[in-house]
PDB file of C-alpha atoms in Angstrom:
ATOM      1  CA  UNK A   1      29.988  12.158  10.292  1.00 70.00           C
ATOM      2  CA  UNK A   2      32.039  15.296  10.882  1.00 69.00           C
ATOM      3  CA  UNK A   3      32.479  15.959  14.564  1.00 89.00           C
ATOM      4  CA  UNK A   4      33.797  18.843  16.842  1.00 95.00           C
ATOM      5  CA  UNK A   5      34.302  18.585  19.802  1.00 95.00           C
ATOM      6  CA  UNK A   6      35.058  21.527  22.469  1.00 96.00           C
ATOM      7  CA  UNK A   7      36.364  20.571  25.523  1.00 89.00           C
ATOM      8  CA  UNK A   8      33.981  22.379  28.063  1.00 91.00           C
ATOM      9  CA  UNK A   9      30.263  22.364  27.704  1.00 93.00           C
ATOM     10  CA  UNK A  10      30.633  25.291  30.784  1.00 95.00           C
ATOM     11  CA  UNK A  11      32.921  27.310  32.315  1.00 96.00           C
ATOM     12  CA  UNK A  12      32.916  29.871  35.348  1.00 97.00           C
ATOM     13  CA  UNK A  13      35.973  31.618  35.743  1.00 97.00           C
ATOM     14  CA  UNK A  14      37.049  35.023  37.571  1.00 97.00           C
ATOM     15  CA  UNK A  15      37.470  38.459  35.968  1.00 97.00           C
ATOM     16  CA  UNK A  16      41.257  38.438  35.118  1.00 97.00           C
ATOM     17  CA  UNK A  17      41.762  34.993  34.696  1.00 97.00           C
ATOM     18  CA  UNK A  18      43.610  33.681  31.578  1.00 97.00           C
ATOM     19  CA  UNK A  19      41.144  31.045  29.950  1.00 97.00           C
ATOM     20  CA  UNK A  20      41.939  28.248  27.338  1.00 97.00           C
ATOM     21  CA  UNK A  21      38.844  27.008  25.152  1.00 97.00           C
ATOM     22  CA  UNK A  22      39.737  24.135  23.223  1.00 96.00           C
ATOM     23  CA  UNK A  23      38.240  22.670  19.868  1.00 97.00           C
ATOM     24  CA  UNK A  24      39.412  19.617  18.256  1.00 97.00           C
ATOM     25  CA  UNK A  25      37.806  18.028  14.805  1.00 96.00           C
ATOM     26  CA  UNK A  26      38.239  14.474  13.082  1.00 94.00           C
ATOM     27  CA  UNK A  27      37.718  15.183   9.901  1.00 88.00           C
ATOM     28  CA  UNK A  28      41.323  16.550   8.579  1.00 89.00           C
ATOM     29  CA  UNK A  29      39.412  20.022   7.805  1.00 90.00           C
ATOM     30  CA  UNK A  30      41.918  22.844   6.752  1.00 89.00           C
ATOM     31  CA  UNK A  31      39.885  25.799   8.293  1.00 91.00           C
ATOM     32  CA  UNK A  32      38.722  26.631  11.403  1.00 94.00           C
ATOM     33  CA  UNK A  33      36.999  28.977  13.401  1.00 95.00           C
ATOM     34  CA  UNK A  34      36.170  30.939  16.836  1.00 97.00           C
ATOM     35  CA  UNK A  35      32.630  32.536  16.888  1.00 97.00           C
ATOM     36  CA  UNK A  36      30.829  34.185  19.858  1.00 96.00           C
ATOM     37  CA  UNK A  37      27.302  33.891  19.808  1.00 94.00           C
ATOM     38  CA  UNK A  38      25.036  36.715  21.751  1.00 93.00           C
ATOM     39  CA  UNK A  39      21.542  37.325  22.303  1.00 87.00           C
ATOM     40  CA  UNK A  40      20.381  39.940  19.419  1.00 86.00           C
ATOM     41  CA  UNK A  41      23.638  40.287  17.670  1.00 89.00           C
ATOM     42  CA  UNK A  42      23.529  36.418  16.482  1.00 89.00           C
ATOM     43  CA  UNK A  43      27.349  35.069  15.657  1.00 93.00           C
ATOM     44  CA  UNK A  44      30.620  36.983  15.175  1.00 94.00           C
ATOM     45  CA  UNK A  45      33.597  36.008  13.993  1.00 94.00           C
ATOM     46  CA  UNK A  46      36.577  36.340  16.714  1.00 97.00           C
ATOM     47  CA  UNK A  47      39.485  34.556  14.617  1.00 96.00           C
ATOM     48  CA  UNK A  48      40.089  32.027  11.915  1.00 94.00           C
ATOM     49  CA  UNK A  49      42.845  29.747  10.779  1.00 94.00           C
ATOM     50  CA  UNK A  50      43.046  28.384   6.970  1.00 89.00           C
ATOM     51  CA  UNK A  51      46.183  26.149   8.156  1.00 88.00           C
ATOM     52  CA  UNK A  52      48.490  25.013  10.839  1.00 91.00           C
ATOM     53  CA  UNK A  53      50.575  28.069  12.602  1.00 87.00           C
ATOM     54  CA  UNK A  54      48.448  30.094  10.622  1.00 89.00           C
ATOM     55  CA  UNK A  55      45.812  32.871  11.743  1.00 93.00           C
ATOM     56  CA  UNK A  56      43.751  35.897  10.824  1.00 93.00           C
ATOM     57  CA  UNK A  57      41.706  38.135  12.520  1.00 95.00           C
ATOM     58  CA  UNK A  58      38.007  38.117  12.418  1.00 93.00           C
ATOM     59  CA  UNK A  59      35.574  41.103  13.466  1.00 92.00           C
ATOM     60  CA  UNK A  60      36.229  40.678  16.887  1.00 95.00           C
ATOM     61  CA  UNK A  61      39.574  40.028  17.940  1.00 96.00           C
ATOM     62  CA  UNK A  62      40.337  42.057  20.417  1.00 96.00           C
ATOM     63  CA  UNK A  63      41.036  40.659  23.671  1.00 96.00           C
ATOM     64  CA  UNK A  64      41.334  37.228  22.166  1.00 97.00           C
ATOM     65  CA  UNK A  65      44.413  35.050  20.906  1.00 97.00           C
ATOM     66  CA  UNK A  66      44.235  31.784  19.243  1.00 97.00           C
ATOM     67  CA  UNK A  67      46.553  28.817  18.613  1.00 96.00           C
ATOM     68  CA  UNK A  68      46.976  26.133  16.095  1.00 96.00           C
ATOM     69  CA  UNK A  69      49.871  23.777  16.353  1.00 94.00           C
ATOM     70  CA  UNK A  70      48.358  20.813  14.806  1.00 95.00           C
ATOM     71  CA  UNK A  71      46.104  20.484  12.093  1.00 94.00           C
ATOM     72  CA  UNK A  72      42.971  19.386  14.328  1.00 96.00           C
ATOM     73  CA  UNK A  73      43.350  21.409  17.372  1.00 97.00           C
ATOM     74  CA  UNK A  74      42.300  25.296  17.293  1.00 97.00           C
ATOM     75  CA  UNK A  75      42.619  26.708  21.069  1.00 97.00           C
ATOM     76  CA  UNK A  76      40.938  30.366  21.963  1.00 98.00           C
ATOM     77  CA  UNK A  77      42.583  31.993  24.508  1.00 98.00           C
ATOM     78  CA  UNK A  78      41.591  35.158  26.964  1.00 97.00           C
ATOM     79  CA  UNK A  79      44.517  36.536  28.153  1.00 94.00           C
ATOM     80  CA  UNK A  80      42.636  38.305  30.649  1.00 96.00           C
ATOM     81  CA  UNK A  81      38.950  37.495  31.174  1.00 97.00           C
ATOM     82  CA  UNK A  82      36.699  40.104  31.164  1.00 97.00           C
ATOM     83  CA  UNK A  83      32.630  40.424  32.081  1.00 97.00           C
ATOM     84  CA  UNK A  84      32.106  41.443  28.619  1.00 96.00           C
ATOM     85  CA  UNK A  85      33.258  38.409  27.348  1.00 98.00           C
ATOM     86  CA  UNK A  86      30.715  36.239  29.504  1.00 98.00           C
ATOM     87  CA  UNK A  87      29.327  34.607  26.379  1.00 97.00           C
ATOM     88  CA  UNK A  88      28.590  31.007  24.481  1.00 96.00           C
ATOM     89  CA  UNK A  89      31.523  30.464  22.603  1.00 97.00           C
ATOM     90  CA  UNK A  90      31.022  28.089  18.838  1.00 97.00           C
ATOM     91  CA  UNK A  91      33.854  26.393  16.968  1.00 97.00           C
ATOM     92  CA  UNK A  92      33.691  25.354  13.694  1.00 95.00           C
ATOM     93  CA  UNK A  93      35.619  23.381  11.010  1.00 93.00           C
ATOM     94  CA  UNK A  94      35.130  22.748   7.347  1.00 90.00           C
ATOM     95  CA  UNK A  95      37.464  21.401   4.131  1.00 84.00           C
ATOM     96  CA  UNK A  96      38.273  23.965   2.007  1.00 70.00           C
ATOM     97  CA  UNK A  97      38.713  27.475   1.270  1.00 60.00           C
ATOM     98  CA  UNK A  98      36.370  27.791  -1.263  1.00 56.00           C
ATOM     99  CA  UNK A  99      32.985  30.173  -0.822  1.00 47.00           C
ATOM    100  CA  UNK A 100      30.440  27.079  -1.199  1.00 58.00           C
ATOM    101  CA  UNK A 101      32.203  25.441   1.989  1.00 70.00           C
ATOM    102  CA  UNK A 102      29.994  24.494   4.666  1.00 86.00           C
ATOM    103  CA  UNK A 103      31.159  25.000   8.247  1.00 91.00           C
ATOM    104  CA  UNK A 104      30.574  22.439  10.940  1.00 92.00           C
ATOM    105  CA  UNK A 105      29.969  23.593  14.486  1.00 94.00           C
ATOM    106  CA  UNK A 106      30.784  22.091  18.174  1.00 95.00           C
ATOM    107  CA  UNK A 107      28.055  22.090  20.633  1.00 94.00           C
ATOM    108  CA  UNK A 108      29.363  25.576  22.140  1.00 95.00           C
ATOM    109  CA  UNK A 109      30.967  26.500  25.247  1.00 96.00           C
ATOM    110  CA  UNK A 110      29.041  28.598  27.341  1.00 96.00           C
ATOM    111  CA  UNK A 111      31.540  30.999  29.572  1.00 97.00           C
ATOM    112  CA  UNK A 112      30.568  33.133  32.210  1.00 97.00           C
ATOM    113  CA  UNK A 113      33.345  35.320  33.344  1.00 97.00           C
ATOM    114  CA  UNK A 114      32.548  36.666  37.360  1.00 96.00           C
TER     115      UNK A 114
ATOM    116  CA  UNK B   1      29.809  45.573   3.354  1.00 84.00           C
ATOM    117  CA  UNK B   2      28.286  42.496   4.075  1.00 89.00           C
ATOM    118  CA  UNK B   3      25.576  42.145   6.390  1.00 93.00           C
ATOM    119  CA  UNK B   4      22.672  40.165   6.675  1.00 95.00           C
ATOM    120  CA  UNK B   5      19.357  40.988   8.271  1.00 95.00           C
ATOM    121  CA  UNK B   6      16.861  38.564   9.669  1.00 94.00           C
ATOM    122  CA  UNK B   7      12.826  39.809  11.381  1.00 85.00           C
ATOM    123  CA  UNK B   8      12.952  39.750  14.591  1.00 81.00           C
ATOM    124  CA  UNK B   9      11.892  37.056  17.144  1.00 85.00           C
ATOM    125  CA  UNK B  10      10.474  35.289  18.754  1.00 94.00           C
ATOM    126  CA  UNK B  11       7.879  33.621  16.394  1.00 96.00           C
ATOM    127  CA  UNK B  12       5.312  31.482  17.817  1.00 97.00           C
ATOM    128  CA  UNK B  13       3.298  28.948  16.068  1.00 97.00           C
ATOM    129  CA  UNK B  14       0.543  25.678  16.174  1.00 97.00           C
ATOM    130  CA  UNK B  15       1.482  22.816  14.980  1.00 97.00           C
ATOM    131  CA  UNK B  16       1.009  22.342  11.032  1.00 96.00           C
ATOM    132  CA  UNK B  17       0.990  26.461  10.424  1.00 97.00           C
ATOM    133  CA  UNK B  18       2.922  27.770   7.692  1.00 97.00           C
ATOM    134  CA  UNK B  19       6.345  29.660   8.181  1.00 97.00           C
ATOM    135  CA  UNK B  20       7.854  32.271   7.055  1.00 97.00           C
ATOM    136  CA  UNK B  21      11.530  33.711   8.156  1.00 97.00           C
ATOM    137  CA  UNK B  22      12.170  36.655   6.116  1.00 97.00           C
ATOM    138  CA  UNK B  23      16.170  37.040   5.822  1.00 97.00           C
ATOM    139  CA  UNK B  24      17.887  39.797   3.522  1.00 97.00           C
ATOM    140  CA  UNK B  25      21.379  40.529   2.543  1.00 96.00           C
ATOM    141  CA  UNK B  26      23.723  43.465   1.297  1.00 95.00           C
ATOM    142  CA  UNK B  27      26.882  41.567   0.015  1.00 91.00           C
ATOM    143  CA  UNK B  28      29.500  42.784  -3.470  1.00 85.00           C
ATOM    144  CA  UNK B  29      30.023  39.892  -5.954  1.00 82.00           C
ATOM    145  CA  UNK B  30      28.055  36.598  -5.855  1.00 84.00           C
ATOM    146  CA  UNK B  31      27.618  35.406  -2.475  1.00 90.00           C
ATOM    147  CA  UNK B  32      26.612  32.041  -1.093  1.00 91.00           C
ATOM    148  CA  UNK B  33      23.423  31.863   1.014  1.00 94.00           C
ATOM    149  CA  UNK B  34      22.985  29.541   4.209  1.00 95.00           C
ATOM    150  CA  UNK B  35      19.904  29.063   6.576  1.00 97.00           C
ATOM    151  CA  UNK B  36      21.839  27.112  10.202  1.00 97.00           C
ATOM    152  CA  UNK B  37      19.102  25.769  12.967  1.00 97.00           C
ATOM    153  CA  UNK B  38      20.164  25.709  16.189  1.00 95.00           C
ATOM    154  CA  UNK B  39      18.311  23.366  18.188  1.00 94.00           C
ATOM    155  CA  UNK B  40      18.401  23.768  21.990  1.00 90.00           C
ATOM    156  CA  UNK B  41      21.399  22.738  23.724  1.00 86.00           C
ATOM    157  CA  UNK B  42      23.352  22.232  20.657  1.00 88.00           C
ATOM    158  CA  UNK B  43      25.870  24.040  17.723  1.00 90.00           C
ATOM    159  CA  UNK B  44      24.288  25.114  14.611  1.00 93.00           C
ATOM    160  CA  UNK B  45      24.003  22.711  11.604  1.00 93.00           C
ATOM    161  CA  UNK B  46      23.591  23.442   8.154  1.00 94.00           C
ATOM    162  CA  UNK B  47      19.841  23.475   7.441  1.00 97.00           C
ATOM    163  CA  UNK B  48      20.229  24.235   3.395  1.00 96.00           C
ATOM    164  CA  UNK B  49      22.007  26.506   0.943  1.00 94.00           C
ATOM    165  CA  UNK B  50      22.213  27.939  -2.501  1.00 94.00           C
ATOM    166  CA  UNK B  51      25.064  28.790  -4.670  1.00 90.00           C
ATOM    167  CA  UNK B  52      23.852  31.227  -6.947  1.00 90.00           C
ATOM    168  CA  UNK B  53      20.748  33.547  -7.985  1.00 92.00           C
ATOM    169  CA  UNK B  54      17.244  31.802  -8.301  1.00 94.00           C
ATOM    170  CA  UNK B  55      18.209  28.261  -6.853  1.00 95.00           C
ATOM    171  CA  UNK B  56      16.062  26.711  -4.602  1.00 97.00           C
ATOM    172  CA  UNK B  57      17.535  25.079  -1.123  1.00 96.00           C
ATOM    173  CA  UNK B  58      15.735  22.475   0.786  1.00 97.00           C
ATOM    174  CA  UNK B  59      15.939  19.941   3.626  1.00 96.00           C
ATOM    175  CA  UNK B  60      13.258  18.166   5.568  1.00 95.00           C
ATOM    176  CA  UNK B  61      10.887  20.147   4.248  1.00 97.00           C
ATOM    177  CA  UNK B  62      12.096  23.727   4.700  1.00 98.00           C
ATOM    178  CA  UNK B  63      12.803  25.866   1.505  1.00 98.00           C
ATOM    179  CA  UNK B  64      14.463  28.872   0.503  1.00 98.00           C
ATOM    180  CA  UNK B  65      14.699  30.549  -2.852  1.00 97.00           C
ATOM    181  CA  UNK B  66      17.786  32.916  -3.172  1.00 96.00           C
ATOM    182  CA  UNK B  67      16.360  35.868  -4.916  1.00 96.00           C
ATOM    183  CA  UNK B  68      19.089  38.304  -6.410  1.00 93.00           C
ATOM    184  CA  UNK B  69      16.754  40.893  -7.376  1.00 94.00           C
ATOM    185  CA  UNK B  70      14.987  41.655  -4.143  1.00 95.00           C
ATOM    186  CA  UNK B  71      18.583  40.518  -2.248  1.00 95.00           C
ATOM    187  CA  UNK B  72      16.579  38.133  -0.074  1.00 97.00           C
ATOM    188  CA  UNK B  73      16.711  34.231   1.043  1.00 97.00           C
ATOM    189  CA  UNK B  74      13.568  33.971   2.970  1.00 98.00           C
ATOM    190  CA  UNK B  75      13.303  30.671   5.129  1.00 98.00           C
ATOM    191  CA  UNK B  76       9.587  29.029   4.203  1.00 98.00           C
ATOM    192  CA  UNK B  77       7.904  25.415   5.763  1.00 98.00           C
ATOM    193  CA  UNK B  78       4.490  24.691   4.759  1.00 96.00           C
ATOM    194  CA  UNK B  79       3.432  22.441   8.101  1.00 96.00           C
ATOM    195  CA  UNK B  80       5.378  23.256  11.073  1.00 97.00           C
ATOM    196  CA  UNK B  81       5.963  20.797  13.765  1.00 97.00           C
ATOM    197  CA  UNK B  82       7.254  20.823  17.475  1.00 97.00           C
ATOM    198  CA  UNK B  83      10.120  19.423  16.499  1.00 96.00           C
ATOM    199  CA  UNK B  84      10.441  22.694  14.655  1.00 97.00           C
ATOM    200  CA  UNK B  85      11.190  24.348  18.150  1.00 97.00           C
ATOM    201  CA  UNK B  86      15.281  25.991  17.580  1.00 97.00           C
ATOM    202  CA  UNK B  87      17.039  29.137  16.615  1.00 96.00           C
ATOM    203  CA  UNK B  88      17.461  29.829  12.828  1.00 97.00           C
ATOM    204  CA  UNK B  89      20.340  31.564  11.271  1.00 96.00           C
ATOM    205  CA  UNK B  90      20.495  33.144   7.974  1.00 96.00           C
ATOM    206  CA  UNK B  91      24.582  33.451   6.751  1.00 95.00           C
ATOM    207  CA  UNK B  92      26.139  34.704   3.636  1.00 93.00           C
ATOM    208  CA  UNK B  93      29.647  33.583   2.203  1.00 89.00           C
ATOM    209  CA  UNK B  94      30.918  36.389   0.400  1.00 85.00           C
ATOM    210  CA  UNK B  95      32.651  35.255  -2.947  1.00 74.00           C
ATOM    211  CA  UNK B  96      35.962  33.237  -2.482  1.00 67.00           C
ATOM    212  CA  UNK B  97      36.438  33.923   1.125  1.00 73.00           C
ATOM    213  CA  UNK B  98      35.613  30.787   3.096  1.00 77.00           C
ATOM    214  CA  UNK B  99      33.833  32.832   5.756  1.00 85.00           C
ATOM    215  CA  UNK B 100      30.647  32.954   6.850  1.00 91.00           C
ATOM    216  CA  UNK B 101      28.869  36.269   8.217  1.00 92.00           C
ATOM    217  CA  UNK B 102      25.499  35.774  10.307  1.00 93.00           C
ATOM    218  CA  UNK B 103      22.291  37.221  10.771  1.00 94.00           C
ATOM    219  CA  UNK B 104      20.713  37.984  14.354  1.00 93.00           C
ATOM    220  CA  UNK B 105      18.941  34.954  14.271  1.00 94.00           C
ATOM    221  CA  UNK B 106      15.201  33.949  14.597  1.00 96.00           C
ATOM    222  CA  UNK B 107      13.457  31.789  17.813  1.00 95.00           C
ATOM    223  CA  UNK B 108      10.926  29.595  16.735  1.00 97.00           C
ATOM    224  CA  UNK B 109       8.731  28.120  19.270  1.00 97.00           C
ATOM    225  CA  UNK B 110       6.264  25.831  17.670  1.00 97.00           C
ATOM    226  CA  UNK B 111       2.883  24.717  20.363  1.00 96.00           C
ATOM    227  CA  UNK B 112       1.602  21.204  20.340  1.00 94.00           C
TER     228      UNK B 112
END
């Protein structure tokens, strides 16, 4: 079975803080990907990453960076934590490029920024 | 653009009622449809898909026809159980992109 694992199942951490999610997967996927998931607005896309050192923007980026040295690691990092980014945040992974992928999801990190 | 739309929530059932979760989409070229369930406390995992205009998704016994004409993918079960209980996600993967963009999603609370 495909797993993905983030690091932190919650966080609380202080308005200006600089915050380091962390996803890992075992399953040698090529992409992967930061969502934020909100009441009413269901999930957005922050950033994504079709290969090592490699990253796009999603809908969302702003305020966010990511990082990808290795192929199974894809870190989300807040620079400077906000309120507005109190959220639960998803990771997902899956093999290829291709539209009929199918992305595989961690169990969510749920941040709350004070 | 893409965008997809879901009915709003929450929908409560009994046990062994039929369901319906209506989910529509505006997307250019051929799209890939996805229904995700949530269930509490974890990520979302694929529930079923379909590739291409008038095929028919289904897992444990949830279907969902995607319907080109009426651009809709509407989520059906013809017994609901407690089990049942999560948050359901309709997605689109627009051609040849890899991505996936989400509806709102859709609470289903299912009483013994």
């Amino acid at each position: 079975d495909v797993k993905v694992t983030q690091s932190s199942r919650y966080l609380v951490k202080r308005t200006g803080e600089k915050v380091f999610l962390e996803c890992v997967q075992d399953m040698d996927h090529e992409n992967m990907f930061w969502y934020r998931q909100d009441p009413g607005l269901g999930l957005r896309l922050i950033y994504f990453s079709y290969d090592v050192k490699m990253k796009e923007k999603g809908d969302i980026p702003e305020g966010y960076s990511v990082s990808r040295e290795k192929k199974e690691r894809f870190s989300l990092i807040l620079e400077s934590a906000s309120t507005n980014q109190t959220s639960m945040y998803l990771c997902a992974s899956s093999p290829e490029v291709l539209a009929k992928n199918i992305q595989y999801f961690g169990a969510g990190t749920r941040l709350s920024v004070l | 653009g893409n965008s997809v739309t879901q009915m709003e929530g929450p929908v409560t059932l009994s046990e062994e009622a039929f369901l319906t979760i209506n989910c529509t989409y505006t997307a250019t070229g051929y799209p890939s449809l996805f229904w995700y369930v949530q269930y509490p406390g974890e990520g979302l995992q694929l529930l079923l898909k379909a590739t291409k205009a008038d095929d028919k998704g289904s897992n444990k016994g949830f279907e969902a026809t995607y319907r080109k004409e009426t651009t809709s993918f509407h989520l059906e079960k013809g017994s609901v159980q407690v089990s049942d209980s999560a948050v359901y996600f309709c997605a689109l993967s627009p051609s040849n992109t890899g991505k996936l963009i989400f509806g709102q999603g859709t609470t289903l609370q299912v009483k013994p």
